[in-house]
Coordinates of C-alpha atoms and ligand atoms in Angstrom, one line a residue:
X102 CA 14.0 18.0 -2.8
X103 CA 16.7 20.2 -1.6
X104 CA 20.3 18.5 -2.2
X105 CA 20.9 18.6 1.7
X106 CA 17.3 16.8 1.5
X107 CA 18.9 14.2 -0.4
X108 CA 21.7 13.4 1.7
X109 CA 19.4 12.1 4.8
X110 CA 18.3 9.0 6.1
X111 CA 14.5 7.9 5.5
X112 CA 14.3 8.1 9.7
X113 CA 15.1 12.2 9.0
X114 CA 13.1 12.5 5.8
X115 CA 10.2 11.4 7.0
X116 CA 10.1 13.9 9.8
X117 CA 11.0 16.7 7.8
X118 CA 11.0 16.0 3.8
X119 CA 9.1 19.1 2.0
X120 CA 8.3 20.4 5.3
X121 CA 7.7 24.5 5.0
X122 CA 7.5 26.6 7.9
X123 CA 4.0 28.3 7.4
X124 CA 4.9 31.7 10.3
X125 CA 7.4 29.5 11.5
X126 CA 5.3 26.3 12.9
X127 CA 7.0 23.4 13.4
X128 CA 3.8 21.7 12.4
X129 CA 2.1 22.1 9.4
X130 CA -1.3 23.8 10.0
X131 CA -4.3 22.8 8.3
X132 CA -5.2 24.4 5.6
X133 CA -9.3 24.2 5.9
X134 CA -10.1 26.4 3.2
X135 CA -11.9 24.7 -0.3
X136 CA -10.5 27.5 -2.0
X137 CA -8.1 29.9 -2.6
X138 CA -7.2 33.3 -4.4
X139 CA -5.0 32.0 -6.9
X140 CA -4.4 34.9 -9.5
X141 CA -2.1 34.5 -12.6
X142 CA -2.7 31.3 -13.0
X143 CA -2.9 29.5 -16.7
X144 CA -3.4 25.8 -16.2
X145 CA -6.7 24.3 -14.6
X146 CA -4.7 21.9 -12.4
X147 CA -3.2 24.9 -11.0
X148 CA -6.1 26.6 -9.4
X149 CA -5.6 26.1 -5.8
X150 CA -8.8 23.9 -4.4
X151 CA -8.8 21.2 -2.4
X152 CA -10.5 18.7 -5.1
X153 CA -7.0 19.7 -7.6
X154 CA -5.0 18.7 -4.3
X155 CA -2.9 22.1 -4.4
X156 CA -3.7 23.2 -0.6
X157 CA -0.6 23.3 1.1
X158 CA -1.7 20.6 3.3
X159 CA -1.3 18.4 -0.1
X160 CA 1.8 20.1 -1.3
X161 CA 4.3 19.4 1.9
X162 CA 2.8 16.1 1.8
X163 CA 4.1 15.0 -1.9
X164 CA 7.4 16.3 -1.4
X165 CA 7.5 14.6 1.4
X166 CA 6.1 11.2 -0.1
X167 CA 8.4 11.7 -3.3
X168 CA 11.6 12.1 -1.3
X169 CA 10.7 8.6 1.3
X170 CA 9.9 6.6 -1.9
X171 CA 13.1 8.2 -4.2
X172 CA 10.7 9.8 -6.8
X173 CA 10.2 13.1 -8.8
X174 CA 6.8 13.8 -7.9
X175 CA 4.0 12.1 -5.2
X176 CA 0.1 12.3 -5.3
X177 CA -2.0 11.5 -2.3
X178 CA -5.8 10.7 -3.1
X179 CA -8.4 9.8 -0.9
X180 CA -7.8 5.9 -0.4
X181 CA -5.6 3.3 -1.3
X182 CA -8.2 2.1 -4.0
X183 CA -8.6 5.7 -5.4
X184 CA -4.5 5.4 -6.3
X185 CA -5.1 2.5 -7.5
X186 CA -7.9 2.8 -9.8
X187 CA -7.2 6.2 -11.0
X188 CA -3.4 5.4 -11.8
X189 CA -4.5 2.3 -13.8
X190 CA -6.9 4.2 -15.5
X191 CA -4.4 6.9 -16.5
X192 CA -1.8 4.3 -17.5
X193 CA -4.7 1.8 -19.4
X194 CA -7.1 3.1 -22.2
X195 CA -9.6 0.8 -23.6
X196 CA -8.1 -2.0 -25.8
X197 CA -5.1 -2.4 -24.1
X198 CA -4.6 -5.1 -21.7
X199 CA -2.8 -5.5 -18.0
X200 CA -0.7 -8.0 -16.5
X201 CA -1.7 -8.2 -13.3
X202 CA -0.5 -10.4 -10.6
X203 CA -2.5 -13.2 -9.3
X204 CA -4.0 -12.7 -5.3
X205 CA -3.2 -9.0 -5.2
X206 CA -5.6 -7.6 -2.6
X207 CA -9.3 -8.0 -2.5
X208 CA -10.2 -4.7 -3.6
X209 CA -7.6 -4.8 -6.4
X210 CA -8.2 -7.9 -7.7
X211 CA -12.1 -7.5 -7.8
X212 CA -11.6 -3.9 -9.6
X213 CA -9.6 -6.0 -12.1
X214 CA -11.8 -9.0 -12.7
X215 CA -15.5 -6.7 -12.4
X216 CA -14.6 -3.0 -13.2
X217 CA -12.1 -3.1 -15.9
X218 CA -13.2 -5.3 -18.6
X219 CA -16.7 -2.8 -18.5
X220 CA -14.5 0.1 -19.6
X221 CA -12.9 -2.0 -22.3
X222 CA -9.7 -3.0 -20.4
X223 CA -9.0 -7.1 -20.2
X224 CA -6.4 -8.3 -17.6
X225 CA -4.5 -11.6 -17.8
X226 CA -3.5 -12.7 -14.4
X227 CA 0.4 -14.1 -13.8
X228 CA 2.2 -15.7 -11.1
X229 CA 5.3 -12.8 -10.5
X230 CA 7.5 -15.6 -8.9
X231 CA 7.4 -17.7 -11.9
X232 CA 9.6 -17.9 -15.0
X233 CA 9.0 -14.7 -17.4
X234 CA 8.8 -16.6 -20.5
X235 CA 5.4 -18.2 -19.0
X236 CA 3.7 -14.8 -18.2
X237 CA 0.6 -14.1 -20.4
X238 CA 2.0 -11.5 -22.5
X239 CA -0.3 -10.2 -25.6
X240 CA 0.3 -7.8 -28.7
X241 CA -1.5 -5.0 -26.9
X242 CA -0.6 -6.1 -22.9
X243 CA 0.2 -2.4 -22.3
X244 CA 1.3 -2.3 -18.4
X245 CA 2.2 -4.8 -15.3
X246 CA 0.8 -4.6 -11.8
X247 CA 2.6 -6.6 -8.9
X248 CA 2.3 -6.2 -5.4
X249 CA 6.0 -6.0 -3.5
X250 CA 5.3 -7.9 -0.7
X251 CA 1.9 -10.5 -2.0
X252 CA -1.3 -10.2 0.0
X253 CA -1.6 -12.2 2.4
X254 CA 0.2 -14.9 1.2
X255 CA 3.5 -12.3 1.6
X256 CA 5.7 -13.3 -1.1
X257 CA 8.4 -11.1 -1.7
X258 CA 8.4 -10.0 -5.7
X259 CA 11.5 -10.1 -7.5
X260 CA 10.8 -6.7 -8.9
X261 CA 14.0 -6.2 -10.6
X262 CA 12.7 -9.3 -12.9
X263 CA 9.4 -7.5 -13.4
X264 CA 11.6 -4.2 -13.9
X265 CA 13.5 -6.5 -17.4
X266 CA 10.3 -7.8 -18.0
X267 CA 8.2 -4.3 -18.2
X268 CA 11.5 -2.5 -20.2
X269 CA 12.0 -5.6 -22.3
X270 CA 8.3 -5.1 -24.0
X271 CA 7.5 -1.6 -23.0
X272 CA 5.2 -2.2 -20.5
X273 CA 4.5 0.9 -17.7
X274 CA 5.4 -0.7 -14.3
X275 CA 3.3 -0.6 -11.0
X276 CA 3.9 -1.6 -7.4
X277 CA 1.7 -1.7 -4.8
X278 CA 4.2 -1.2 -1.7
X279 CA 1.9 -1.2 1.1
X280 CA 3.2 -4.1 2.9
X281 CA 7.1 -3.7 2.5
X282 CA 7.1 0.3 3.0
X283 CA 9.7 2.3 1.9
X284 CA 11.9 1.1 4.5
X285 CA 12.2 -2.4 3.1
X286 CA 11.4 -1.8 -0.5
X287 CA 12.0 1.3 -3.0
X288 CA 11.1 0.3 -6.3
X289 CA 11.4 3.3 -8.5
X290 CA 15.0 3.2 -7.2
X291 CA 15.2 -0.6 -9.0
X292 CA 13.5 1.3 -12.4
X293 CA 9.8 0.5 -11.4
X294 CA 7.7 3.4 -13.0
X295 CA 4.8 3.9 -10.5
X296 CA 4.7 3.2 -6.3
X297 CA 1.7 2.5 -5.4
X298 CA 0.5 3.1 -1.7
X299 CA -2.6 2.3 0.7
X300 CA -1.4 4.8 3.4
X301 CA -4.3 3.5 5.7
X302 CA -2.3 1.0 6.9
X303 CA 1.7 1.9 7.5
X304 CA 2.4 5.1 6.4
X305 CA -0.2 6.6 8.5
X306 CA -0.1 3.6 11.0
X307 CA -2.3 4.5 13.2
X308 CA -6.3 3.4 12.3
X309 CA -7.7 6.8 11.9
X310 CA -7.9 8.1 8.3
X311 CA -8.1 6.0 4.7
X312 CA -5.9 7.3 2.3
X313 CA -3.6 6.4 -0.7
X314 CA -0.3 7.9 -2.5
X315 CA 1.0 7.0 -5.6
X316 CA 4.6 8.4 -6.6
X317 CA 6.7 8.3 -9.7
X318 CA 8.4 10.5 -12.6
X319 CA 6.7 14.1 -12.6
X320 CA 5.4 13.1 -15.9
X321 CA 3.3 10.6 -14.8
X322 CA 1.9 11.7 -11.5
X323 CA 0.7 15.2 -13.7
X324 CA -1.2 12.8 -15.7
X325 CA -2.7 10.9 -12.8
X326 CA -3.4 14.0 -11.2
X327 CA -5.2 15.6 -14.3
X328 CA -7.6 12.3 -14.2
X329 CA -7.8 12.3 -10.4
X330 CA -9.1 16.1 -10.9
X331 CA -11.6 14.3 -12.9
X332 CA -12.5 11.6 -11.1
X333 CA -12.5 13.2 -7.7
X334 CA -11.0 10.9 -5.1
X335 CA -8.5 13.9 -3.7
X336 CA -7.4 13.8 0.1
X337 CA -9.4 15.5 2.6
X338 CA -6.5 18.2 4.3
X339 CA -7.3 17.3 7.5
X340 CA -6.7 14.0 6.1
X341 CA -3.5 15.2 4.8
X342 CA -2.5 16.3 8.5
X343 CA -2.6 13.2 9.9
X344 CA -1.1 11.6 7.5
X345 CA 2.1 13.8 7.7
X346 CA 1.7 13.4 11.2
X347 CA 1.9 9.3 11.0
X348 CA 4.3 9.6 8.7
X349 CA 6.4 11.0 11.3
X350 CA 6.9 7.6 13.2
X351 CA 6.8 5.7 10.0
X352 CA 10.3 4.1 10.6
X353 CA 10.1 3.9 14.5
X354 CA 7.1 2.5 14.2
X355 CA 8.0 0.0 11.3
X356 CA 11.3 -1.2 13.1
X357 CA 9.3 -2.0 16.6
X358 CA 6.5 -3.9 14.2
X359 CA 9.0 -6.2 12.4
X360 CA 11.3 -7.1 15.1
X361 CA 7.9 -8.4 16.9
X362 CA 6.9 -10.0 13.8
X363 CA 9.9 -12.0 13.5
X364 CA 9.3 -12.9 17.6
X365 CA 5.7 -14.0 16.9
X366 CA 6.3 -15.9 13.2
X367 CA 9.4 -18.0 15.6
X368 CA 6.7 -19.1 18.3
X369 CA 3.9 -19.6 15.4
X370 CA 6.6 -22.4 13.7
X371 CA 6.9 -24.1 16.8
X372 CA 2.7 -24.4 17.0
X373 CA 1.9 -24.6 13.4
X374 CA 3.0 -26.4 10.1
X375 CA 2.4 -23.7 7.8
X376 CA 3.3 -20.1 8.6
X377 CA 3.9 -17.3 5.8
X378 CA 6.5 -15.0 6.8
X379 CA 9.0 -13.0 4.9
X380 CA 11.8 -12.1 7.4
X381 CA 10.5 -8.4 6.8
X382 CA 7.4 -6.1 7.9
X383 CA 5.2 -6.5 10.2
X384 CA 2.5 -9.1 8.8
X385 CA 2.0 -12.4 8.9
X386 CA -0.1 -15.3 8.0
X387 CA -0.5 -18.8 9.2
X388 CA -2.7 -21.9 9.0
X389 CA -4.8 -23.0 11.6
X390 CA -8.1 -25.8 11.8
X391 CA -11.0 -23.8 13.6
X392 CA -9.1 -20.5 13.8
X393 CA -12.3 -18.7 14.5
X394 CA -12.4 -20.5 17.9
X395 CA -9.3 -18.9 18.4
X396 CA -9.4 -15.4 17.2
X397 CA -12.6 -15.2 19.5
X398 CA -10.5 -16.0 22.0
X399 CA -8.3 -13.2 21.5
X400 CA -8.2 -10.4 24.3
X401 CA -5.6 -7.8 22.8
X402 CA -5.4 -8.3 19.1
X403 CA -8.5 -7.3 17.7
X404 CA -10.5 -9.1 14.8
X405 CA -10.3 -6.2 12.3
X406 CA -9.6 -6.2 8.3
X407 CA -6.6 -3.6 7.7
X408 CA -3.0 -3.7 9.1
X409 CA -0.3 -1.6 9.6
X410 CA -1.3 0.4 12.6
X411 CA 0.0 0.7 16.1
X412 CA -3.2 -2.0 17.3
X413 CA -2.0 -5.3 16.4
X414 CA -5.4 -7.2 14.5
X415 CA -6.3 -10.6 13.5
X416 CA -7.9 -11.7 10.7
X417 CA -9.2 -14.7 8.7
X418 CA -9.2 -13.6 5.4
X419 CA -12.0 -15.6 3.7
X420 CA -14.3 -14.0 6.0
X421 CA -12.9 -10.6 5.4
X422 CA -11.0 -9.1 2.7
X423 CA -11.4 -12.0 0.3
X424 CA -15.2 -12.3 0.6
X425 CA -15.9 -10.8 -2.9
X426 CA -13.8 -13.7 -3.9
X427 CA -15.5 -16.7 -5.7
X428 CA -14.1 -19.9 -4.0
X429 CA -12.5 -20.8 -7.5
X430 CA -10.9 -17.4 -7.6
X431 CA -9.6 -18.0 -3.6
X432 CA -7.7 -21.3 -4.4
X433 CA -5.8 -19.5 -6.9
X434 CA -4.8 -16.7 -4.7
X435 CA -3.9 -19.1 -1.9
X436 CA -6.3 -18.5 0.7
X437 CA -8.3 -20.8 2.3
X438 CA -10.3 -21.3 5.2
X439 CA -7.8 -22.0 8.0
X440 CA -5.6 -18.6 6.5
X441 CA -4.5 -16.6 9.7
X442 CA -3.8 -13.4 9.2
X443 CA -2.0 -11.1 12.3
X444 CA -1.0 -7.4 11.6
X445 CA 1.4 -6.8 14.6
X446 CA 1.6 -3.8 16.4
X447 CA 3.6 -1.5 18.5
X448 CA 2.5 -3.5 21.8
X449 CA 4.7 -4.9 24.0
X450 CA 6.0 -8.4 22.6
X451 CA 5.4 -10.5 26.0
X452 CA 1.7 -9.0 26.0
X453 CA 1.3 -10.0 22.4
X454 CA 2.9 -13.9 23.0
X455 CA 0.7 -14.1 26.3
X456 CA -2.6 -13.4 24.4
X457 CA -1.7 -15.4 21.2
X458 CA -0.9 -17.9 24.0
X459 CA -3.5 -17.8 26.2
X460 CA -6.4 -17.8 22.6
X461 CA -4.1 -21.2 21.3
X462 CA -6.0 -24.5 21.2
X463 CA -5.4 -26.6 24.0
X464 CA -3.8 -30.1 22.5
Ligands
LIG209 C1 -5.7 -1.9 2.2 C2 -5.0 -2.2 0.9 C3 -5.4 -1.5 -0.3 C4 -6.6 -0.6 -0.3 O1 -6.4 0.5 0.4 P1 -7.6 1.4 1.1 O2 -6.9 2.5 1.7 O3 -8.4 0.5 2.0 O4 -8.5 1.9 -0.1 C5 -4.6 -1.7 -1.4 N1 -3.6 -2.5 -1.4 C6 -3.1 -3.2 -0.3 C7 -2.0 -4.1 -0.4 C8 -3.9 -3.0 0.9 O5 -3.5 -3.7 2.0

């Protein structure tokens, strides 16, 4: 990052953070080409190919990453679940263990429970909003995995306890900040070591690619680029060009989606006893008896898994994203049948009250 670079606001950065001016586009072109001439070079991970993620497509896009979440160094992969896995498996070597919060999402939690102890790896699961002297700690607990904002019960994580925690017994920290963003949360900022990212859902925000980003020291994103060379799960760079593209509107976008939230979590209180909102982002969750009645009801949000986008959604998420939950496993996260959740959009706010309105139980 340039030292002008530094000096902006996340609304400029995100428009123009890394950005090169490839015969002086103001757009970054896509680079479609698997391969390049790359001669001189002395390090595999240098070659320029699309799997090593050194197009330029992949290049304006970390810098551009890095400088939004306050890091050295960014890496986008080819889903939020390929950052995921392939950072926790550069961090997390067979024998050691995790700390891993409890009702992180579906997809997280179930690589956790089913994928890692095959490879050797256990994980003990922990309540982040508890007292640290309670968390499961063992002689060889090696790393801890929170997620910012909780799914979908959104807690807010007091990271800066995890940060003590992690530094206190030398524990690499991750963060899953997906649902805060970097315009609510910047963890590496409060000393977390790794930002993890699905950018399916804000960063790109609007429904058309899956993709994932982890950032963090340069150090450690080489190493979870050398395994992701391995593994496979790089970015696509057409991929890569919508994703600078959403990127774009990531704080317009964001702004418009919370200020809605809070509109539509106020008019949910007034219905509902229990409704799980934060005060930030764009999500929300609430109980409701027979919500399936009502989400069939629904004319403009749609009944979709995933958030974040301009197209508000609605979703119940024991028939969705916790389905590869056992019920056991579901109590403990929080969820049950009645769970709500709505991702709220970039509509307009009197179209999204008059649909919610118009779906709502009569009494
Ligand atoms: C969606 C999601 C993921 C997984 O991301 P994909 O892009 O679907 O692979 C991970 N974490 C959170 C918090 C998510 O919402």
């Amino acid at each position: 990052m340039s030292s002008d670079e530094r000096r902006h606001a996340l609304a400029t950065l995100a428009i123009h953070a890394g950005t090169e001016r490839f015969d002086g586009a103001v757009v970054t072109p896509i680079f479609q080409s698997s391969t390049y001439a790359s001669a001189g070079v002395t390090e595999y991970h240098q070659l320029k190919y699309i799997r090593l993620s050194t197009s330029p497509n992949h290049r304006v896009l970390h810098a551009r990453l890095a400088a939004l979440e306050c890091g050295e160094d960014a890496l986008v992969t080819a889903s939020g679940m390929a950052a995921i896995t392939t950072t926790v498996l550069s961090v997390l070597q067979a024998g050691s263990r995790l700390l891993a919060e409890i009702g992180c999402y579906g997809g997280t939690d179930s690589f956790f429970r089913h994928e890692l102890p095959r490879l050797g790896i256990e994980v003990d699961f922990f309540d982040a909003t508890t007292d640290p002297a309670s968390w499961p700690l063992q002689p060889n607990t090696r790393a801890i995995y929170v997620e910012s904002i909780s799914n979908p019960l959104l807690r807010v994580i007091p990271l800066e306890t995890v940060v003590s925690f992690a530094r206190g017994h030398g524990l690499v920290s991750m963060v899953d900040n997906t649902f805060a963003t970097p315009l609510e949360m910047r963890p590496l900022e409060l000393g977390i070591d790794l930002v993890l990212h699905s950018a399916t859902k804000y960063l790109n925000g609007h429904s058309d690619i899956v993709a994932g980003a982890v950032v963090g020291s340069a150090k450690r994103i080489l190493a979870i680029r050398k395994r992701l060379n391995h593994l496979g799960g790089s970015l696509d760079p057409h991929a890569c060009y919508l994703l600078e593209r959403g990127l774009k509107t990531l704080p317009l976008r964001f702004r418009q989606q919370s200020a809605s939230a809070a509109v539509v979590a106020d008019w949910l209180r007034e219905r509902v006893e229990v409704v799980h909102y934060p005060g930030i982002g764009g999500v929300i969750a609430f109980e409701l008896d027979d919500a399936d009645a009502m989400l069939a009801r629904l004319k403009l949000f749609l009944v979709a898994p995933s958030l974040g986008g301009v197209e508000s959604l609605a979703v119940r998420p024991a028939a969705s994203t916790a389905l590869e939950m056992t019920p056991k496993e579901m109590e403990a996260a929080g969820i049950n049948q009645h769970l709500v959740r709505l991702s709220i959009g970039c509509e307009d706010i009197g179209d999204l009250l008059a649909d919610l309105a118009q779906a709502w139980p009569s009494l």
